[in-house]
Tab-separated table of C-alpha atoms in Angstrom:
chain	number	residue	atom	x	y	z
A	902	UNK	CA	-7.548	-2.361	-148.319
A	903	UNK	CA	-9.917	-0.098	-149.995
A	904	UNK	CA	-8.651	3.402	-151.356
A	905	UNK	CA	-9.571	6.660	-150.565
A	906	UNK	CA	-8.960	10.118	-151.957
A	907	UNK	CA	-8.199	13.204	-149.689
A	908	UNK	CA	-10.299	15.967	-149.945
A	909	UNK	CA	-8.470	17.732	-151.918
A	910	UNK	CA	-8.477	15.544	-155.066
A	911	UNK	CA	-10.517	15.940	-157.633
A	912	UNK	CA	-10.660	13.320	-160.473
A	913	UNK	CA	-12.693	13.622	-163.846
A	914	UNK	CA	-12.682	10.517	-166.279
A	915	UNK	CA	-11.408	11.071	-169.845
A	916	UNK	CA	-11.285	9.276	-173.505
A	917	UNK	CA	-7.572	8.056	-172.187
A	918	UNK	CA	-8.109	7.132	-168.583
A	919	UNK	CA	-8.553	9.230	-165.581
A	920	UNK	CA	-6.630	12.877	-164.125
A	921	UNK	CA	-6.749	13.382	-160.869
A	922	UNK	CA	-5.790	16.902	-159.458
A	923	UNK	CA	-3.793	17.581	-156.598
A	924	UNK	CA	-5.999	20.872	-155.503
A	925	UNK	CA	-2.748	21.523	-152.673
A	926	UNK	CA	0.053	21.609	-154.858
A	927	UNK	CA	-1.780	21.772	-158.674
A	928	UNK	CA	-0.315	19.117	-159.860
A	929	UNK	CA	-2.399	16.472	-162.235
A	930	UNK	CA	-1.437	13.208	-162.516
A	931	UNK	CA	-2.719	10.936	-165.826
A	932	UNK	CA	-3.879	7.507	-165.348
A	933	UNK	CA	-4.450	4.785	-168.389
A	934	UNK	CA	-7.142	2.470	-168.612
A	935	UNK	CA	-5.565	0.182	-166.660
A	936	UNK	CA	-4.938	2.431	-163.604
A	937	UNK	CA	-8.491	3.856	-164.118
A	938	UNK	CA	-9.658	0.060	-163.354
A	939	UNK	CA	-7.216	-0.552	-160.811
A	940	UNK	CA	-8.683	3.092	-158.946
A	941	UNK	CA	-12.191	2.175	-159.906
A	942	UNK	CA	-12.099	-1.463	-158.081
A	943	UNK	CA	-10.177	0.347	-155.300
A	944	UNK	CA	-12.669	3.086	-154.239
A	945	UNK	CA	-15.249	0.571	-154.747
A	946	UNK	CA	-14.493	-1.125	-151.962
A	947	UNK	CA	-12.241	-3.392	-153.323
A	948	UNK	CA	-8.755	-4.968	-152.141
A	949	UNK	CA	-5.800	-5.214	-154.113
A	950	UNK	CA	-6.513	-8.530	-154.813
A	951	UNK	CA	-9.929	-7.727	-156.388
A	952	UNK	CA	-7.956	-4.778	-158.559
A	953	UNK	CA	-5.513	-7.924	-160.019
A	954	UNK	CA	-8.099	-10.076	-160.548
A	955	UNK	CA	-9.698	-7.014	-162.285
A	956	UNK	CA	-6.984	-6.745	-164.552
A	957	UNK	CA	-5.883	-10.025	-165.352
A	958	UNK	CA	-9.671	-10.426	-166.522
A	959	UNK	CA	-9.930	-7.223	-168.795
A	960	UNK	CA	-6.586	-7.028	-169.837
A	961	UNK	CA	-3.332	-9.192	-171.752
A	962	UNK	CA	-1.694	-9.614	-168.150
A	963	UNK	CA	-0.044	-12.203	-165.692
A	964	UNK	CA	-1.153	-12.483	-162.428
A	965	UNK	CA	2.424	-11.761	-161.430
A	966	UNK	CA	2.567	-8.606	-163.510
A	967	UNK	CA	-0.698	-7.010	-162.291
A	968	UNK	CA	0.092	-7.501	-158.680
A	969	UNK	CA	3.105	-5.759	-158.787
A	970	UNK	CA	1.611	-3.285	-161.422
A	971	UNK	CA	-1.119	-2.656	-158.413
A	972	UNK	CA	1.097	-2.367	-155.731
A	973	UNK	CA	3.344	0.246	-157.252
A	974	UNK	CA	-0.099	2.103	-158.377
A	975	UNK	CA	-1.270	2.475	-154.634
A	976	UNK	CA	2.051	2.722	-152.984
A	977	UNK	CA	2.460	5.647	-155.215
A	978	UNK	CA	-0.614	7.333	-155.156
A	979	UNK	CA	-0.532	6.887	-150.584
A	980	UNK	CA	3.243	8.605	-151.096
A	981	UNK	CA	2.014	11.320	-152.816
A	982	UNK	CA	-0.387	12.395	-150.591
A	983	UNK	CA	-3.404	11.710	-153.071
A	984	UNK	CA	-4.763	8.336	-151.312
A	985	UNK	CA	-5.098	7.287	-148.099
């Protein structure tokens, strides 16, 4: 399923990855490259699958590994509030 952000997060790309801020509450959350691609493929339109396949391409990682690594990503980020 793709990913969406609510309304009230704003996100801004750095040298490390991306922050996204929680405009609600004010809290910023830091991703790495790899969550940056895994976000990226998401709000693209992607699936979780596409965001594994993503990362097992770009990155030293197990199939195995990066679906779990995506999973946790996006269960987080729709338990916080930031995603739908």
């Amino acid at each position: 399923m793709a990913l969406r952000f609510g309304a009230d997060v704003s996100t801004a790309e750095t040298d490390y990855g991306t922050v996204l801020l929680d405009e609600r509450s004010g809290d910023y959350w830091e991703l790495n490259p790899t969550g940056t691609l895994v976000i990226k493929t998401l709000l693209d339109g992607g699936d979780e699958g596409d965001a594994v396949d993503a990362l097992v391409a770009r990155f030293d990682i197990d199939r195995p590994q990066a679906a779990q690594d995506v999973a946790a990503l996006v269960q987080e980020l729709r338990a916080s509030g930031l995603a739908a």
